[in-house]
Short mmCIF file of C-alpha atoms in Angstrom, two decimals:
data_model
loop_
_atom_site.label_atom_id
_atom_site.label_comp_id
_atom_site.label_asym_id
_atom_site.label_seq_id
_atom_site.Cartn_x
_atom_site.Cartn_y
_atom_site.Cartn_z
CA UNK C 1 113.16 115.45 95.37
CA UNK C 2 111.61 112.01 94.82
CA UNK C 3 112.70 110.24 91.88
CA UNK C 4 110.46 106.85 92.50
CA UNK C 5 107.52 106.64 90.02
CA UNK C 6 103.89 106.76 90.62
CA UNK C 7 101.95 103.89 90.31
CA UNK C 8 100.81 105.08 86.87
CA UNK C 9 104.30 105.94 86.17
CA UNK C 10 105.24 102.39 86.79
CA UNK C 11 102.76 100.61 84.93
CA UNK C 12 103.24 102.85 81.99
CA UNK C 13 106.93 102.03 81.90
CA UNK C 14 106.21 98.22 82.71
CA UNK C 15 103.96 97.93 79.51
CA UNK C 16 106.29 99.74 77.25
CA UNK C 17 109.34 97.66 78.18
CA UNK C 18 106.95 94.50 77.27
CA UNK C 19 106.15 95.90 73.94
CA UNK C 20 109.69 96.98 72.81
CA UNK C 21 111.03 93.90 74.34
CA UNK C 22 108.34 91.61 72.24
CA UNK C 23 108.78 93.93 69.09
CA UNK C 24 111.83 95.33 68.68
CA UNK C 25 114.43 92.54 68.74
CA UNK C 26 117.74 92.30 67.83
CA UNK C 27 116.46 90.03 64.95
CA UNK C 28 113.39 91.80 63.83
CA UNK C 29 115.38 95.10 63.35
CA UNK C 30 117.54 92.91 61.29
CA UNK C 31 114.75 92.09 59.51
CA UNK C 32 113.24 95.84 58.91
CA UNK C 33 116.60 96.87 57.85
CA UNK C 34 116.65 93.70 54.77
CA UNK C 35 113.62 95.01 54.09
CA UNK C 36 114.75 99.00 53.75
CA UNK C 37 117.83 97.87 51.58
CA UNK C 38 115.46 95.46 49.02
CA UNK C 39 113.51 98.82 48.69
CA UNK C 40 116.27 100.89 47.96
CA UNK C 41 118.43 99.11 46.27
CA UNK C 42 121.29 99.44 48.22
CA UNK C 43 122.63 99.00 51.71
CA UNK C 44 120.96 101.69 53.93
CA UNK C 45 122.96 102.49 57.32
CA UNK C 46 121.48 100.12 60.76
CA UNK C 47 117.79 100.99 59.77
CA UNK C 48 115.85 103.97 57.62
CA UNK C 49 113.05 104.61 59.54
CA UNK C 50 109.84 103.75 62.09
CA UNK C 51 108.52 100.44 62.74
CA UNK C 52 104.87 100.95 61.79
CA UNK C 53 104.28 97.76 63.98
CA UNK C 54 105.61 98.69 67.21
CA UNK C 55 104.29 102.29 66.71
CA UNK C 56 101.24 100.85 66.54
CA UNK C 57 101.19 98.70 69.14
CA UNK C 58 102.38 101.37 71.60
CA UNK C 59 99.58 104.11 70.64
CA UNK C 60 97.24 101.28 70.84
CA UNK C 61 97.82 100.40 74.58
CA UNK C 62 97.76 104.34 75.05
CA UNK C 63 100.98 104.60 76.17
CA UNK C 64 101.50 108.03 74.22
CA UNK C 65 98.51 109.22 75.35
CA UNK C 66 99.38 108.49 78.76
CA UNK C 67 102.07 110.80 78.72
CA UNK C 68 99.75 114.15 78.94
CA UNK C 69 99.01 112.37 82.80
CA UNK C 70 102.09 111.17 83.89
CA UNK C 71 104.25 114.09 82.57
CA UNK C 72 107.79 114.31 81.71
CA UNK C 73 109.06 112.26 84.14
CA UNK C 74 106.81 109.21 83.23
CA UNK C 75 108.29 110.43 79.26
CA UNK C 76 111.52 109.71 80.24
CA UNK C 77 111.08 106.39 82.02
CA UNK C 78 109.52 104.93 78.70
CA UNK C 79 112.03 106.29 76.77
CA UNK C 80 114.24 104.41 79.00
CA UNK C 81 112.75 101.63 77.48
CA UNK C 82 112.78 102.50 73.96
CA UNK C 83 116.79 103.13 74.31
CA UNK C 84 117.67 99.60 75.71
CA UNK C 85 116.02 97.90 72.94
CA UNK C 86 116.96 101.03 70.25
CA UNK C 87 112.94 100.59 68.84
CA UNK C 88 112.53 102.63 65.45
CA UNK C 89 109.58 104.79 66.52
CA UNK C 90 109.33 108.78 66.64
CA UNK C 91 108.19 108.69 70.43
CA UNK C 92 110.21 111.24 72.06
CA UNK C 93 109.61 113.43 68.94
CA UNK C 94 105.66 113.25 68.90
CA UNK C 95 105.76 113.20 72.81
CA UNK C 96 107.68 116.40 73.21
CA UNK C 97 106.94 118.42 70.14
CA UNK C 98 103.40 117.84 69.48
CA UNK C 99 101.55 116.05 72.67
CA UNK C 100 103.51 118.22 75.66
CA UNK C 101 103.97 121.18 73.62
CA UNK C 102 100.46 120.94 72.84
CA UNK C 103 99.14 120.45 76.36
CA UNK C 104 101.53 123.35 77.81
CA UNK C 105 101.24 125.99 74.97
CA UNK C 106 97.95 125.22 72.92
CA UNK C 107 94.92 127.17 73.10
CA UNK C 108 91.77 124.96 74.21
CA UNK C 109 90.58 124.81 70.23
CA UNK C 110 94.31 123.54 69.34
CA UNK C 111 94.55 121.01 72.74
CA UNK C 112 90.80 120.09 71.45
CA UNK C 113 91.22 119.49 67.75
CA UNK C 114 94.89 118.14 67.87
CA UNK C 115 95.48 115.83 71.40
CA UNK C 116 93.39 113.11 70.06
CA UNK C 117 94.86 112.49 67.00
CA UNK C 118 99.00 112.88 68.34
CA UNK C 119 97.64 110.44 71.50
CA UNK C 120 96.25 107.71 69.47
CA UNK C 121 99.29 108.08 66.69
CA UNK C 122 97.45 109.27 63.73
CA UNK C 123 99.14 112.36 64.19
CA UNK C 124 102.96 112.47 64.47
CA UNK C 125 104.57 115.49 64.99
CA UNK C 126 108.46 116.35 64.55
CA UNK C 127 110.68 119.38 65.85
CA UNK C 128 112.44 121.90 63.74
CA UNK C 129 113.89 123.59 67.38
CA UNK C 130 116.90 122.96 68.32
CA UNK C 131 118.64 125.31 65.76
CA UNK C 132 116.23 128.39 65.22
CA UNK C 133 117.12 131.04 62.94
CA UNK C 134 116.88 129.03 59.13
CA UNK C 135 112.89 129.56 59.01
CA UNK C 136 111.31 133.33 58.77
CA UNK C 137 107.77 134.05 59.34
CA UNK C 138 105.59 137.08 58.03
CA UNK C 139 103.35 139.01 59.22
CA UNK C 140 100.42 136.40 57.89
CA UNK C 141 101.82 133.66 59.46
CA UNK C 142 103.66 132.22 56.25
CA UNK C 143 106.90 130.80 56.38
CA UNK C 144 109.70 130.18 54.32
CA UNK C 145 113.52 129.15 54.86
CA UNK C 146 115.10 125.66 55.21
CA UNK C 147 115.80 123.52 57.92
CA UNK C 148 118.94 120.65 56.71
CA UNK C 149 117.61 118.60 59.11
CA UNK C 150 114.54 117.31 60.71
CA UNK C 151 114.37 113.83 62.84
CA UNK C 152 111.02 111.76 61.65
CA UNK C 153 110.35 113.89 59.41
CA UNK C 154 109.37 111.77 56.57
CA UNK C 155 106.96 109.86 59.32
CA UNK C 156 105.54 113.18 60.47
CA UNK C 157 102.34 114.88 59.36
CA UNK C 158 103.45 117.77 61.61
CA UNK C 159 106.46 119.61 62.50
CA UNK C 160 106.75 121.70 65.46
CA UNK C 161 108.96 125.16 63.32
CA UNK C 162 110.56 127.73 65.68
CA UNK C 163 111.42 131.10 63.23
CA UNK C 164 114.36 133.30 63.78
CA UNK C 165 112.84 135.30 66.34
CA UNK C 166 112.06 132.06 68.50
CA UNK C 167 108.32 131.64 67.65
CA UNK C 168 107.15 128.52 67.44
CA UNK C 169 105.17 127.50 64.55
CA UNK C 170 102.84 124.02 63.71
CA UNK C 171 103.25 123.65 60.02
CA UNK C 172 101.48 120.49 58.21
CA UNK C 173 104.07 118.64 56.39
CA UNK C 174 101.59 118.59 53.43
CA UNK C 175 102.00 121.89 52.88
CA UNK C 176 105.92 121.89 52.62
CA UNK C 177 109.01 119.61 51.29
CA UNK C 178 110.39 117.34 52.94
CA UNK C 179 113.37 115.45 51.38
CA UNK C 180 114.97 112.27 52.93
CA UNK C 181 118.38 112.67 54.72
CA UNK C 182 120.15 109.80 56.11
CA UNK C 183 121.44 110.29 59.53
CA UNK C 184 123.87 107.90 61.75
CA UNK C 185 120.93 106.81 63.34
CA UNK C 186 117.78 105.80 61.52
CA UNK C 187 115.98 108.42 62.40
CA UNK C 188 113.67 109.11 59.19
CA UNK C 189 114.84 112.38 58.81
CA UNK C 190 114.25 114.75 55.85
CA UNK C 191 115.36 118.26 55.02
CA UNK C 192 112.22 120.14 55.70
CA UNK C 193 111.83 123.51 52.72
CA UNK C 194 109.00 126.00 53.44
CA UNK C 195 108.01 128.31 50.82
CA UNK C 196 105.57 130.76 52.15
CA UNK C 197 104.17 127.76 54.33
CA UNK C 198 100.72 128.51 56.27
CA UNK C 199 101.63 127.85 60.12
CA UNK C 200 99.39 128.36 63.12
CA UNK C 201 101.50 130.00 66.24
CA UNK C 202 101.63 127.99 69.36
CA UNK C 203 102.22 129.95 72.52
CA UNK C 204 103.58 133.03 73.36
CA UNK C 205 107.21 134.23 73.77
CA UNK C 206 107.66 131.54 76.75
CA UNK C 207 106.95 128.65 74.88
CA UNK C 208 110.61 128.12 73.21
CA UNK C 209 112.24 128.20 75.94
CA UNK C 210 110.25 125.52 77.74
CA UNK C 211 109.68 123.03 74.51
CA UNK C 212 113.76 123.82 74.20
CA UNK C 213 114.03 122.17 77.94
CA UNK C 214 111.42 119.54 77.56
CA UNK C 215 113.08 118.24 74.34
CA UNK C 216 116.81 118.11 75.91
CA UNK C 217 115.28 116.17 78.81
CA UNK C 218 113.37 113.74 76.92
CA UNK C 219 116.73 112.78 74.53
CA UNK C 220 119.00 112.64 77.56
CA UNK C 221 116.18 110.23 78.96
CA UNK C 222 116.44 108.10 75.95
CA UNK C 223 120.13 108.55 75.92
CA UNK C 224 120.22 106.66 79.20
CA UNK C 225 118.19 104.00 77.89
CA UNK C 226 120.50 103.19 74.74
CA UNK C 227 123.69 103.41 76.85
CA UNK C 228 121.93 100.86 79.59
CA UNK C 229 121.23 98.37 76.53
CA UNK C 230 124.82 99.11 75.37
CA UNK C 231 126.50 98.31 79.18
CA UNK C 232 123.90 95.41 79.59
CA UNK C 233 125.46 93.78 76.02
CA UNK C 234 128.34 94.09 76.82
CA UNK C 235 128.38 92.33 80.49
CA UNK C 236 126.48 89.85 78.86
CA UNK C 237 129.28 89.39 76.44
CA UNK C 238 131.91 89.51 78.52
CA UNK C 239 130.78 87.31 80.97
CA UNK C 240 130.26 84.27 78.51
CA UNK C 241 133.31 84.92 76.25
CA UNK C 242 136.19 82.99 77.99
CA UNK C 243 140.16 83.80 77.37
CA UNK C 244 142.61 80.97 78.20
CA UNK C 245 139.86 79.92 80.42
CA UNK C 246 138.81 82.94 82.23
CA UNK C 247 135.22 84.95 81.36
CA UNK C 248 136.63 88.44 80.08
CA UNK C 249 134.56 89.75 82.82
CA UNK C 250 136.91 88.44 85.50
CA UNK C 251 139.87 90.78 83.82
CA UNK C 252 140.33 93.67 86.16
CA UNK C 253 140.79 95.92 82.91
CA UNK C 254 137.06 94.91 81.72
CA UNK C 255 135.55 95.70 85.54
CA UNK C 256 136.88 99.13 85.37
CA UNK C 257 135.67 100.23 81.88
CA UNK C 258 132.45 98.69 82.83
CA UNK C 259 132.16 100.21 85.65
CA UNK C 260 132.91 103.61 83.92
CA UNK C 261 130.39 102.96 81.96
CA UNK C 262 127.77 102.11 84.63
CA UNK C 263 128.68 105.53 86.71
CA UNK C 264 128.47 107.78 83.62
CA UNK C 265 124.87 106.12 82.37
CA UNK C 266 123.65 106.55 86.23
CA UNK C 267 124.73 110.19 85.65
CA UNK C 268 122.99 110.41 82.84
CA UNK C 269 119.65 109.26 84.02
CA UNK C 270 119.44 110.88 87.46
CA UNK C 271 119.81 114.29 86.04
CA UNK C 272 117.51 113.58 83.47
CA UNK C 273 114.63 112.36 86.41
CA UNK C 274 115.92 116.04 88.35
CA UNK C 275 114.98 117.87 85.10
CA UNK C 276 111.84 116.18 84.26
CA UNK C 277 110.77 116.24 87.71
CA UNK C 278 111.26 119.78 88.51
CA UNK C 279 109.21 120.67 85.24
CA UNK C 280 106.32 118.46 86.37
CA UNK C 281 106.75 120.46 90.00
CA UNK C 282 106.59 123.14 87.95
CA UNK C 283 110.04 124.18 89.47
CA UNK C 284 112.85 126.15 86.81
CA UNK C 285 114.67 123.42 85.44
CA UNK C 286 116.41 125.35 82.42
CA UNK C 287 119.94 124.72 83.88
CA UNK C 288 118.90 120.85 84.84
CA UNK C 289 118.14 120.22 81.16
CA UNK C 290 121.10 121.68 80.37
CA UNK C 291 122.78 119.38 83.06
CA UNK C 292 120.95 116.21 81.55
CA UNK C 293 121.89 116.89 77.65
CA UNK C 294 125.62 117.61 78.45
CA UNK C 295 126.01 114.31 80.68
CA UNK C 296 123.52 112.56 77.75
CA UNK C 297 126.41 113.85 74.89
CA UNK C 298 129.28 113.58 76.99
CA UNK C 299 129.21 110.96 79.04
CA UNK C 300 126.67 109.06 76.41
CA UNK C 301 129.29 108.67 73.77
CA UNK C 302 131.93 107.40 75.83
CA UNK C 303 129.58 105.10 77.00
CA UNK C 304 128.44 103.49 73.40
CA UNK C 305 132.39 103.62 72.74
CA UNK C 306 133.01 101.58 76.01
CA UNK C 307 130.32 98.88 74.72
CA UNK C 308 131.72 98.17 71.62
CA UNK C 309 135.33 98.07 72.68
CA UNK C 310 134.46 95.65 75.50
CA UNK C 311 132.94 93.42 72.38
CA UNK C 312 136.15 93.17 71.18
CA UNK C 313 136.32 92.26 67.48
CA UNK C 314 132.55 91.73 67.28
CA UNK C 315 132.38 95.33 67.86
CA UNK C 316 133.49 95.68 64.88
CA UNK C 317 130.62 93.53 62.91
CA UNK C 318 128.14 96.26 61.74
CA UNK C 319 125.27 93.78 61.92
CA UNK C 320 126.15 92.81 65.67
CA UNK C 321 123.59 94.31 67.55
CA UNK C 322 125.28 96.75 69.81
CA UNK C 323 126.60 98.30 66.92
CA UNK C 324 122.88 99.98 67.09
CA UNK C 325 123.35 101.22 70.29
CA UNK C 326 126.39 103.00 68.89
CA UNK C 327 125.02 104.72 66.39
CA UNK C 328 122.15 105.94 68.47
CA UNK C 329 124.84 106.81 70.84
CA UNK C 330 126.59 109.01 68.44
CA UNK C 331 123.27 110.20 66.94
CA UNK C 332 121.38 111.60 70.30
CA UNK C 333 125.32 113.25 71.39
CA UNK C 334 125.17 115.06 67.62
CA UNK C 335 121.52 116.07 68.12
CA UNK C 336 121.75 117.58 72.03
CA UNK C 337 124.76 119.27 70.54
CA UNK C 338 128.56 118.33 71.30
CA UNK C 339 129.32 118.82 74.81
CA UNK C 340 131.06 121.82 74.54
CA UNK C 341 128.27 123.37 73.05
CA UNK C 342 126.11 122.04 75.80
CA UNK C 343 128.50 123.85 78.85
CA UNK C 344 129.56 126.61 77.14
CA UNK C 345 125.48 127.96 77.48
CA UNK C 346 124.97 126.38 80.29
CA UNK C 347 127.76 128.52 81.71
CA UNK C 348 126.74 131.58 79.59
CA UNK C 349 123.07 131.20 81.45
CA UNK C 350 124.62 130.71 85.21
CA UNK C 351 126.45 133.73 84.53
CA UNK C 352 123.98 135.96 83.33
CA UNK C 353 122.23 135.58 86.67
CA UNK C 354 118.66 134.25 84.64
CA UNK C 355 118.83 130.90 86.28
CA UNK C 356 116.27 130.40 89.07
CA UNK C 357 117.28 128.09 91.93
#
């Protein structure tokens, strides 16, 4: 295994950490979130939705794009990125649903007629996959059922549908309901409602299975990122906030939780690179994105816990800005599923001898 990035890899991730860095700051997102409330009249949670700007920017340099070249691996590196600086954009969402899913299960007319337009962000796609079973499909291809809730949804102008029997489905979100939903995070989510909704059928029986995997990789990849913002506010914090003369960092109490933290967001992101890199070996990697989402829900919400407590009190302001990083914390554990769900199948799938090593 070789974890270091490619060249293109490298620059990729180099330009995206510029843009998020220049766009998505601590005060900006304060801004966008003013801006929300004013619109709807009320106090919305820490955000409502994408940041047209920095989505913009980031299609523009190619950067989603890039990702059909420098494969999941290269997807979680600038996810990375996106999680330190918690940037309101439907990346790993369009990445994994539409542009990989796409590339990997697509026939040529579909890769032909729908790459361009999910690489240069005029297409966004979102992913009704995680929980099949809500959404039926007949024998037209027409669906109908209801799905509570669907990340980006409200940004997308395609969502990625698997049915009951594990058939994935691209449905136009012009031809269905969506509804908005507030989640911890501001995710733009919506409750997606088909009613006999026309869908076109995007590979065959494999292609659930592997879109499952890609999509736990991708969020345990951006899980790392948000709990390496989270760790890196907090040693900021703690060593500039003195106590009868002492930086808090110099209490043995603070090293250890810190250092906690710093083990369990290494775990994090090294078996997220194993997962994405044995997929882009083309290597089974169903138990290593397994791995990756139980360390990203486990480990990641004791991490976003462990930044606000070392704040102190200003962990407590909901306007501080690793208070964020917490919610997207608590958010991406929710969505990989609670840990327990997480090891219970990935026991269930070790023991039914499926696994490939």
């Amino acid at each position: 295994m070789d974890f270091t990035p490619t060249e293109e890899q490298a620059a990729a991730r180099d330009l995206a950490a510029r843009i998020f860095g220049d766009l998505s700051t601590p005060e900006r997102l304060a801004s966008l979130d003013l801006s929300a409330s004013l619109e709807r009249g009320g106090p919305p949670p820490s955000g409502t939705g994408s940041d047209a700007e920095t989505w913009k920017a980031l299609c523009a340099a190619g950067l989603v794009a890039a990702v059909a070249d420098t494969g999941l691996l290269g997807l979680v590196l600038l996810l990375e990125e996106q999680g330190r600086t918690t940037a309101q954009v439907p990346f790993a969402a369009s990445c994994v649903y539409g542009l990989l899913a796409v590339s990997a299960h697509g026939s040529p007319e579909q890769r032909e007629r729908l790459l361009p337009g999910i690489g240069d962000g005029t297409a966004v796609v979102c992913g009704a996959v995680l929980e099949p079973g809500g959404v039926r499909a007949d024998a037209a291809g027409r669906l109908s059922g209801v799905v509570p809730v669907v990340p980006w949804l409200r940004d997308a102008t395609h969502v990625l549908v698997a049915d009951d029997r594990r058939r994935l489905w691209l449905v136009r979100t012009a031809d269905a309901r969506c509804a908005p939903v507030e989640l911890t995070a501001p995710w733009a989510a919506g409750r997606l409602t088909l009613d006999g909704a026309p869908g076109e059928p995007v590979g065959g029986t494999d292609a659930y299975d592997d879109v499952l995997a890609t999509a736990r990789t991708a969020f345990a990849g951006l899980q790392a990122g948000v709990c390496a913002g989270s760790l890196a506010r907090a040693v900021e914090h703690t060593n500039t906030r003195e106590q009868f003369g002492r930086p808090l960092a110099a209490k043995q109490g603070v090293q250890l939780r810190a250092a906690d933290a710093y083990m369990d967001t290494e775990a994090i992101r090294v078996t997220a690179y194993e997962a994405a890199w044995r997929r882009d070996e083309g290597l089974a990697y169903a138990t290593h994105a397994l791995t990756a989402a139980w360390w990203a829900s486990e480990a990641g919400q004791r991490v976003v816990h462990a930044g606000q407590h070392l704040h102190g009190g200003t962990g407590a302001d909901l306007e501080h800005p690793v208070h964020r990083h917490f919610l997207w914390g608590r958010q991406l554990d929710a969505y990989l599923g609670c840990g327990s769900e997480v090891l219970q199948e990935l026991g269930e799938l070790i023991a039914s001898g499926e696994e490939e090593t």
